[in-house]
Each structure stands twice: as structure tokens, then as C-alpha cells.
Coordinates of C-alpha atoms (C1' of nucleotides) in Angstrom, one line a residue:
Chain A
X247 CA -2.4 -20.9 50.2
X248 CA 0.0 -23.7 51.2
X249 CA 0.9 -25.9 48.1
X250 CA 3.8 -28.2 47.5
X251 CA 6.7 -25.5 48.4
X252 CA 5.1 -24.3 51.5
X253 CA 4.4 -27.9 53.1
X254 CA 7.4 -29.0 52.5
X255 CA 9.3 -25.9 54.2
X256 CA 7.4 -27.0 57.4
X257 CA 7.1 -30.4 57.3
X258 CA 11.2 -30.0 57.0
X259 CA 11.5 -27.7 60.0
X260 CA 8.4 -29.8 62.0
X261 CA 10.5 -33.3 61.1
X262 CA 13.7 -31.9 63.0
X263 CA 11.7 -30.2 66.0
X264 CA 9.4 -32.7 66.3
X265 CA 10.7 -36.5 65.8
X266 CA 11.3 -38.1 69.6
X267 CA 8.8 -35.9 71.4
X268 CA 6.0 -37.7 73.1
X269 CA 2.2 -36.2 73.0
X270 CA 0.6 -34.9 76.2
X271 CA -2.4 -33.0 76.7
X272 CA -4.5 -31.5 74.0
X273 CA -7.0 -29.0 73.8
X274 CA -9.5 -28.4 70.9
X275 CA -11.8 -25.3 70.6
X276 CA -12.9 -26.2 66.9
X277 CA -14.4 -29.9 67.4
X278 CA -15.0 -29.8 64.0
X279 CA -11.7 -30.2 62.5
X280 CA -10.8 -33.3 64.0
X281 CA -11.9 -36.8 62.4
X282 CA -12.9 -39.8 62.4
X283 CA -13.1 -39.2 66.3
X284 CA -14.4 -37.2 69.0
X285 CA -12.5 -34.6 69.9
X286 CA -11.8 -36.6 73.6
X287 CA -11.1 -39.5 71.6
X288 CA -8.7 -37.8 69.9
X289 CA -6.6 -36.7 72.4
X290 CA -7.2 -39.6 74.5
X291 CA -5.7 -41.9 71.9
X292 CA -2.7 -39.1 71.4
X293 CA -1.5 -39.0 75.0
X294 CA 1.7 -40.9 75.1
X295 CA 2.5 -41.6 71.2
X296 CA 5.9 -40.5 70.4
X297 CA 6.4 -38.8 67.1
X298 CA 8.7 -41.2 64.9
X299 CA 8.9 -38.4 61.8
X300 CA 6.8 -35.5 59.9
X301 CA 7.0 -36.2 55.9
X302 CA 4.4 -34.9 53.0
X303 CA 2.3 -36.5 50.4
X304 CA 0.9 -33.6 48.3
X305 CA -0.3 -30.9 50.3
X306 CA -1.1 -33.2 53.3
X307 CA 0.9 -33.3 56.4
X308 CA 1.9 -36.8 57.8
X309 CA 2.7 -37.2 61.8
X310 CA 4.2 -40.5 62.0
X311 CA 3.3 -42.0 65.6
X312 CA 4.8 -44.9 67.7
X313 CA 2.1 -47.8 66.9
X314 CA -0.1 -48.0 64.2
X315 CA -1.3 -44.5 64.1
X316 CA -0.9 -41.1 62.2
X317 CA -2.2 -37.7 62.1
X318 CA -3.0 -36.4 59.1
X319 CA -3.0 -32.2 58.6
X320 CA -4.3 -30.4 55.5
X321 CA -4.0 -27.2 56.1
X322 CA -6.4 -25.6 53.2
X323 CA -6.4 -22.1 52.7
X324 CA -5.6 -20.5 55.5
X325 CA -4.3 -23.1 58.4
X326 CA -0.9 -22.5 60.1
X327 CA 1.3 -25.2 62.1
X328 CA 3.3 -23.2 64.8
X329 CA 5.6 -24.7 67.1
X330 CA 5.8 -23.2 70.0
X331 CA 9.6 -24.2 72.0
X332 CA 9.2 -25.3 75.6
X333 CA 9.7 -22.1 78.1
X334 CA 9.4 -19.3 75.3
X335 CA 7.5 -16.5 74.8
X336 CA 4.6 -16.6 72.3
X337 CA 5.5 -16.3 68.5
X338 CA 4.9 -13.8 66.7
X339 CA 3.3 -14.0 63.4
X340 CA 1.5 -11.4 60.6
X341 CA -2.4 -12.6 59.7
X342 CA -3.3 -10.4 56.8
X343 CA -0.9 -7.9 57.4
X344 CA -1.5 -7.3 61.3
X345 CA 1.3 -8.4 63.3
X346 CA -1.0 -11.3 65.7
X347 CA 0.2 -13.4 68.7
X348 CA 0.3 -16.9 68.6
X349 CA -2.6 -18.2 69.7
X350 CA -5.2 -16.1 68.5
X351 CA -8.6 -16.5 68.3
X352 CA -7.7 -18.5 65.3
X353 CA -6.1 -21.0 67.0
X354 CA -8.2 -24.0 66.8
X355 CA -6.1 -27.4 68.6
X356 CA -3.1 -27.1 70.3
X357 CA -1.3 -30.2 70.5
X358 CA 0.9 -30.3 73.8
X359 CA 4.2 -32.7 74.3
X360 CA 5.5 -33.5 77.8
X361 CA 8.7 -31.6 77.4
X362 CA 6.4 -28.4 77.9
X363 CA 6.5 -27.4 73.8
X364 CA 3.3 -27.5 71.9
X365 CA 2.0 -27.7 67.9
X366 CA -0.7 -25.2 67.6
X367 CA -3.0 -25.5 64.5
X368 CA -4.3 -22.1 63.7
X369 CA -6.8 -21.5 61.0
X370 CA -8.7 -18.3 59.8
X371 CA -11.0 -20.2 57.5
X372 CA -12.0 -23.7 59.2
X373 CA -11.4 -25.5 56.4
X374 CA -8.5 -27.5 57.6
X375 CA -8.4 -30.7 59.4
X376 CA -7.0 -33.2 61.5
X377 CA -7.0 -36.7 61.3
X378 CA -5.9 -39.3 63.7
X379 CA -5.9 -42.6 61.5
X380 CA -4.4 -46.3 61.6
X381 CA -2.0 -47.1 59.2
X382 CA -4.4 -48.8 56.7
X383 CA -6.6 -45.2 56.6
X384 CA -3.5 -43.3 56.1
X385 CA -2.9 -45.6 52.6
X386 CA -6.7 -44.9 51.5
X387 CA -6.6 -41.2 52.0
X388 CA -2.9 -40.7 50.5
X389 CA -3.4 -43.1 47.7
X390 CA -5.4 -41.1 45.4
X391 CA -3.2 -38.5 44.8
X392 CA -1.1 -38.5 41.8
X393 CA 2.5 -38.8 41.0
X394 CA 4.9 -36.5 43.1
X395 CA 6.6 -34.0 41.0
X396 CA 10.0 -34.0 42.8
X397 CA 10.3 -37.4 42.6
X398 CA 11.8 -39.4 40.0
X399 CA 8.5 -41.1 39.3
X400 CA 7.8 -37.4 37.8
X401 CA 9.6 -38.3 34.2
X402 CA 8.5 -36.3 30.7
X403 CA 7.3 -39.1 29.8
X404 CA 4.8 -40.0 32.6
X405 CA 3.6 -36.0 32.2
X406 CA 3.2 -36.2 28.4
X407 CA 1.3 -39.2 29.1
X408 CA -1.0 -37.3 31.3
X409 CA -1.3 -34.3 28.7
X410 CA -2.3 -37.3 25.9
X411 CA -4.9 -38.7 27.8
X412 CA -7.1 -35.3 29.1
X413 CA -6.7 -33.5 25.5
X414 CA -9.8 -31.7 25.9
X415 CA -8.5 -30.6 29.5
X416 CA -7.6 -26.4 29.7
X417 CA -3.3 -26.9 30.6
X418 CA -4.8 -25.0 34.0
X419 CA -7.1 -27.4 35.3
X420 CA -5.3 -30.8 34.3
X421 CA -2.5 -29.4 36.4
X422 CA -4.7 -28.0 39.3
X423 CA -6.1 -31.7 39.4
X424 CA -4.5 -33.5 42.8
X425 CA -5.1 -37.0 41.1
X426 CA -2.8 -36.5 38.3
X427 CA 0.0 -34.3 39.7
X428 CA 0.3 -34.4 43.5
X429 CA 0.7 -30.6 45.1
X430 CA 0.3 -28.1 42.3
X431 CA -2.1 -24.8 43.3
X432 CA -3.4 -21.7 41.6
X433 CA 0.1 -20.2 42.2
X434 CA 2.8 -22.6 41.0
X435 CA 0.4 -23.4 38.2
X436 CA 0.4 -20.2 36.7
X437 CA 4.1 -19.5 37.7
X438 CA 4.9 -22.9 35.3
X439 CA 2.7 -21.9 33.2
X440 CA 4.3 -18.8 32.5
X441 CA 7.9 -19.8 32.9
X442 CA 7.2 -22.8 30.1
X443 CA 5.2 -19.9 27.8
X444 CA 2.2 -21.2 27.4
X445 CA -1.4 -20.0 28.3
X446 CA -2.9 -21.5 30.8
X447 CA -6.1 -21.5 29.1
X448 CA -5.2 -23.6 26.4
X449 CA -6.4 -27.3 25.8
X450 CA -3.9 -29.8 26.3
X451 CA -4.1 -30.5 22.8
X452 CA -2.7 -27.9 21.3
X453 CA 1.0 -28.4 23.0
X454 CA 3.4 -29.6 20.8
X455 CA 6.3 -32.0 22.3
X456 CA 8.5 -28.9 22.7
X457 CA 6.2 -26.9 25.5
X458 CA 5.3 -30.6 26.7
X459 CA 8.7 -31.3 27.6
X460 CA 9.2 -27.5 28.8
X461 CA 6.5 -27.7 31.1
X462 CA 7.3 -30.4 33.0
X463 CA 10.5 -28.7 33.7
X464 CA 9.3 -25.3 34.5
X465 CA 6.7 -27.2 37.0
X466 CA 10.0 -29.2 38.6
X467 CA 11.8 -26.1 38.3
X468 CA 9.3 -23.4 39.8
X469 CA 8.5 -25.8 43.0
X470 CA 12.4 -26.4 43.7
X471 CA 13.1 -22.1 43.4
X472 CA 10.4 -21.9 46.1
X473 CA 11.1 -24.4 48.3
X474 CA 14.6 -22.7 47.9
X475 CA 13.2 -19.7 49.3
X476 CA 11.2 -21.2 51.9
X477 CA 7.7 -20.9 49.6
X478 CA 5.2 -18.1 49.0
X479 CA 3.4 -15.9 51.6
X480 CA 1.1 -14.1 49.8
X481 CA -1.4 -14.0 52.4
X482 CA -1.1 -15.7 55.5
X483 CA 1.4 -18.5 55.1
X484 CA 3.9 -18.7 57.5
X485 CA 6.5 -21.6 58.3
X486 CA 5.8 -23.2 61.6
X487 CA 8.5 -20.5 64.1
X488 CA 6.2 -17.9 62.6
X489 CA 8.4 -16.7 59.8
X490 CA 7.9 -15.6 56.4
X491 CA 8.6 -17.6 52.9
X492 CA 10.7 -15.3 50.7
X493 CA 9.5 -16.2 47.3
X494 CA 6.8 -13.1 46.6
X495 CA 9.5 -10.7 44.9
X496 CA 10.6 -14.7 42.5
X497 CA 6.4 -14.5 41.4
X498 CA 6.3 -13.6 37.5
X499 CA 2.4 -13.4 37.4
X500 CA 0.5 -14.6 40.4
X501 CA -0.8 -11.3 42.6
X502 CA 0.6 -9.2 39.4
X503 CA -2.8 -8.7 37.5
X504 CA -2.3 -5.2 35.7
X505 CA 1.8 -4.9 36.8
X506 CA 4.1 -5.2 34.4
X507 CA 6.0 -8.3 32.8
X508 CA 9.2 -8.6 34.4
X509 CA 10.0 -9.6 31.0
X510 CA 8.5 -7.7 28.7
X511 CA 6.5 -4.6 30.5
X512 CA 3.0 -6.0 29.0
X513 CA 0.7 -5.7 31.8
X514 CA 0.0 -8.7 33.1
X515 CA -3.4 -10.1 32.1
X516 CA -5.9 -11.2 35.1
X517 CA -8.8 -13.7 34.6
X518 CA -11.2 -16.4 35.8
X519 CA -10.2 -19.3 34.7
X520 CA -12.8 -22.3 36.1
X521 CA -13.4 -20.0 39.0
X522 CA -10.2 -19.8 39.6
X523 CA -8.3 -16.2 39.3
X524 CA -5.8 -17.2 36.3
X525 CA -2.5 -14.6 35.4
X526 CA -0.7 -14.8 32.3
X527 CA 1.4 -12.3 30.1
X528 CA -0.5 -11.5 26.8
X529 CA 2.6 -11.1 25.0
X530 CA 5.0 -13.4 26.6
X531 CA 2.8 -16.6 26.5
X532 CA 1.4 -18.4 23.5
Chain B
dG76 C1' -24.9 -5.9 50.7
dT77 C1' -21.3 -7.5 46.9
dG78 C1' -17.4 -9.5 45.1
dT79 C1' -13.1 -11.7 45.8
dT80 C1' -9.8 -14.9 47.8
dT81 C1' -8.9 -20.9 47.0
dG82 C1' -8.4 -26.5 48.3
dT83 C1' -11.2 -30.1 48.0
dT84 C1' -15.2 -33.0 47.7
dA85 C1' -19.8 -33.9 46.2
dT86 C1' -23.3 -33.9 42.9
dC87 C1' -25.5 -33.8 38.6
dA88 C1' -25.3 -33.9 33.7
dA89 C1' -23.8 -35.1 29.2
Chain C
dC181 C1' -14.0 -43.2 31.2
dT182 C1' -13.8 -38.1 30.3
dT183 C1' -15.6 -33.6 30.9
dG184 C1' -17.9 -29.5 32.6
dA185 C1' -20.6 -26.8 35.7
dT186 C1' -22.0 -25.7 40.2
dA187 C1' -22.4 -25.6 45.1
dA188 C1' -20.7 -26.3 49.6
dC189 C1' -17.5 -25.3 53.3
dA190 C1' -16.0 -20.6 55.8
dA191 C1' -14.4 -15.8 57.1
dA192 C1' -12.1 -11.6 56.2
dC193 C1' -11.5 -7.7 53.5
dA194 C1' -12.1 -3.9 50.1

DNA sequence: GTGTTTGTTATCAA
DNA sequence: CTTGATAACAAACA
């Protein structure tokens, strides 16, 4: 599950491999993760752009082209960006705990520059997607998202003002909402969540200034470990040469249901919060 | 065949 | 406007 952490680990390694290559030919075996064109107008439109630089907004991927255009990547659940070096052998990557060659049947576009390296877009689950959009669609689709916590837009102040104005909101969903906080998925919420002390499943309500103030520091704080450590693959994440994050043994409670607390040795409570699979340590969080 | 995994949008309801 | 619930997308794995 890529959040914040993981896109920014390979939108920092795409930016340097990527910035003064020019596209070439692409090839697309899943039409329907490209949008708002054709497949063939897609690649048509691609041939010949240079790529200017890679940067994030949320979990979304920005490809900044000569011109006016952009492609857009959100790779969901399951998608992988590899980059494959001109005149190398395929990478090798692990897909649920199988070692796999890059492609695989899971490959879905390959995006090919004319120095003979490629961008492959592999994605178990097809729920990823490309877009290749104009500047002006790039704004409307990146606009909606809310503030950035790494930025210095992200002050305690902004965040308490959020937490005042959804009260009835469980502390879980408010920060699992894109619109309000930019980034944030089931694991770095309950990774804050527990590193502030508080239950996820509490209303946001019930925190006083105190766990306000410590939240919005454990979210800064949690997301900047990770990125640290190249983000979290606890399933099939993987940067784009096909390496590993190394943030799993840094988890506290995500993928830990009925393990100990590192802190305390209370097994660590697993449930369903809003559909979502929640963890929290009974004893260490209030 | 069942439940589980999760990012995001849509839809309906209150 | 806030909020909650649910389905949909899609595929693998235990």
C-alpha cells in the first residue's frame, strides 16, 4: 500500500533517473488504466516529450513534460513503478513473497525512452492509473487534496483546526480523509495514532490540546522515520530498481494484531474500524 | 465458496 | 455543510 513515505522514496529516485530523458515508444496491455485517452492517443501524444522532473502531491505521482502536459500515476494498492536502465538485465523484484521478474504478467504499460531505458507500471490489482493531462487538468485533479503534512503549511494550528471542525469524526477516519490531510493510509494512521497514544477509534472531540498538539507531531514524525528508511513493504511495495523499503521491523502496530507491544507486551488489539483493519495497544493508548 | 487485504469515488440517506 | 453506510473496482491468498 503506497502512502506518503513510499511515493516519495520513488518519486525521489524516478526525479534523478528520469529528468532529461525523452519518451519513445509505449506499449499498453491494460487499456484500461490509461485516461482521458485512447491508449494510441496516449502514446502518440508521449512520443518525443522530454521529462522536465517527477514530484508528488499526496499519493499521486506527477511526470512533468516538455509543453503543457503531465502524466499523472496513482498507484493504489498494489501498482509498482520500475525503471528499467538501458542495456540491463531485467529487475528483480518479490510479489507476495515469490521472487518475480520484471515484467510479469502484471506489467500493465511500459513506458519506453529513446536512450533504450523504460518505466514499467506493474499492477496486481488494476486499480491504478495513468493520466496524460494538460496543465489546467493536472490543477483540478491535485487541487482537492488537503494540506501536505511535510510542508510548513502543516502547522498545529491548521491540524487542531481540522480536529475542531469534524468533532463527531472517529481520529481514524478524519485522518484517513485525502481532503483534509494529503497522503496519510491505514498504516501511518495507526502508526501516529499509536506513537501520539490515542485510540484511533475515538471522536475527535474527546482530544484535549495536549494529544492534539502530539498528534500532529507523531503524524510529521512517523512519515519522516519512513521516508528515512525508504517506506513500508508490507506487501508488495517496492522502490522503482526493485528494492525493498526498510521500515517493517520501525511498525509499532500495523501487521502486529495479537504480537506484543514493543512497549508494554499487551497484545496488540486488531479491529475493523470503517472497514478498515484498525491496530492499537489496549494498554498503551487512551 | 468465504473472508481478508485497502485507495478512492460514487451514491444514497439523514 | 457534516456525517455515516455501502458498494464498486479487482485479484490473490489462506
Amino acid at each position: 500500500m503506497p502512502e506518503l513515505p513510499e511515493v516519495e522514496t520513488i518519486v525521489r529516485q524516478l526525479d534523478h533517473r528520469l529528468t532529461g530523458l525523452v519518451f519513445g515508444q509505449t506499449e499498453i496491455s491494460y487499456p484500461k488504466i490509461i485516461s482521458p485517452l485512447s491508449p494510441t492517443g496516449f502514446a502518440k501524444k508521449l512520443v518525443g516529450q522530454e521529462v522536465l522532473r517527477v514530484y508528488r502531491r499526496a499519493k499521486i505521482i506527477i511526470i512533468e513534460l516538455s509543453g503543457d502536459q503531465s502524466i499523472l500515476i496513482h498507484l493504489k494498492m498494489t501498482g509498482q513503478l520500475i525503471f528499467q536502465p538501458a542495456k540491463t538485465s531485467p529487475v528483480n523484484l518479490i510479489v507476495g513473497g515469490h521472487p518475480q521478474t520484471d515484467p510479469s504478467k502484471h506489467t500493465r504499460a511500459i513506458l519506453s525512452f529513446r536512450d533504450g531505458s523504460s518505466l514499467r507500471f506493474n499492477d496486481l490489482r488494476k486499480f491504478g492509473w495513468l493520466k496524460l493531462v494538460n496543465q489546467e487538468t493536472r490543477e483540478k485533479i491535485l487541487a482537492p487534496h488537503g494540506v501536505e503534512p511535510l510542508t510548513k503549511n502543516f502547522t498545529t494550528k491548521l491540524f487542531a483546526e481540522l480536529v475542531a471542525r469534524y468533532l463527531k469524526r472517529k481520529i481514524k477516519q478524519l485522518l484517513l480523509d485525502q481532503t483534509l490531510v494529503a497522503g496519510l493510509g491505514n498504516i501511518y494512521v495507526d502508526e501516529a495514532c499509536f506513537r501520539a497514544k490515542i485510540l484511533p477509534t475515538r471522536t475527535a472531540q474527546t482530544l484535549t490540546h495536549s494529544e492534539t498538539t502530539a498528534l500532529h507531531r507523531e503524524i510529521i514524525a512517523v512519515l519522516k522515520h519512513s521516508i528515512k528508511k525508504k517506506g513500508t513493504s508490507a506487501r508488495n511495495y517496492v522502490i522503482s530498481d526493485g528494492t525493498k523499503g526498510g521500515f517493517v521491523p520501525y511498525l509499532n502496530v500495523y501487521g502486529r494484531g495479537g504480537l506484543p507491544c514493543k512497549t508494554c507486551g499487551t497484545p496488540i488489539n486488531k479491529i475493523k474500524l470503517n472497514g478498515r483493519g484498525t491496530h492499537f495497544c489496549p494498554k498503551c493508548q487512551k
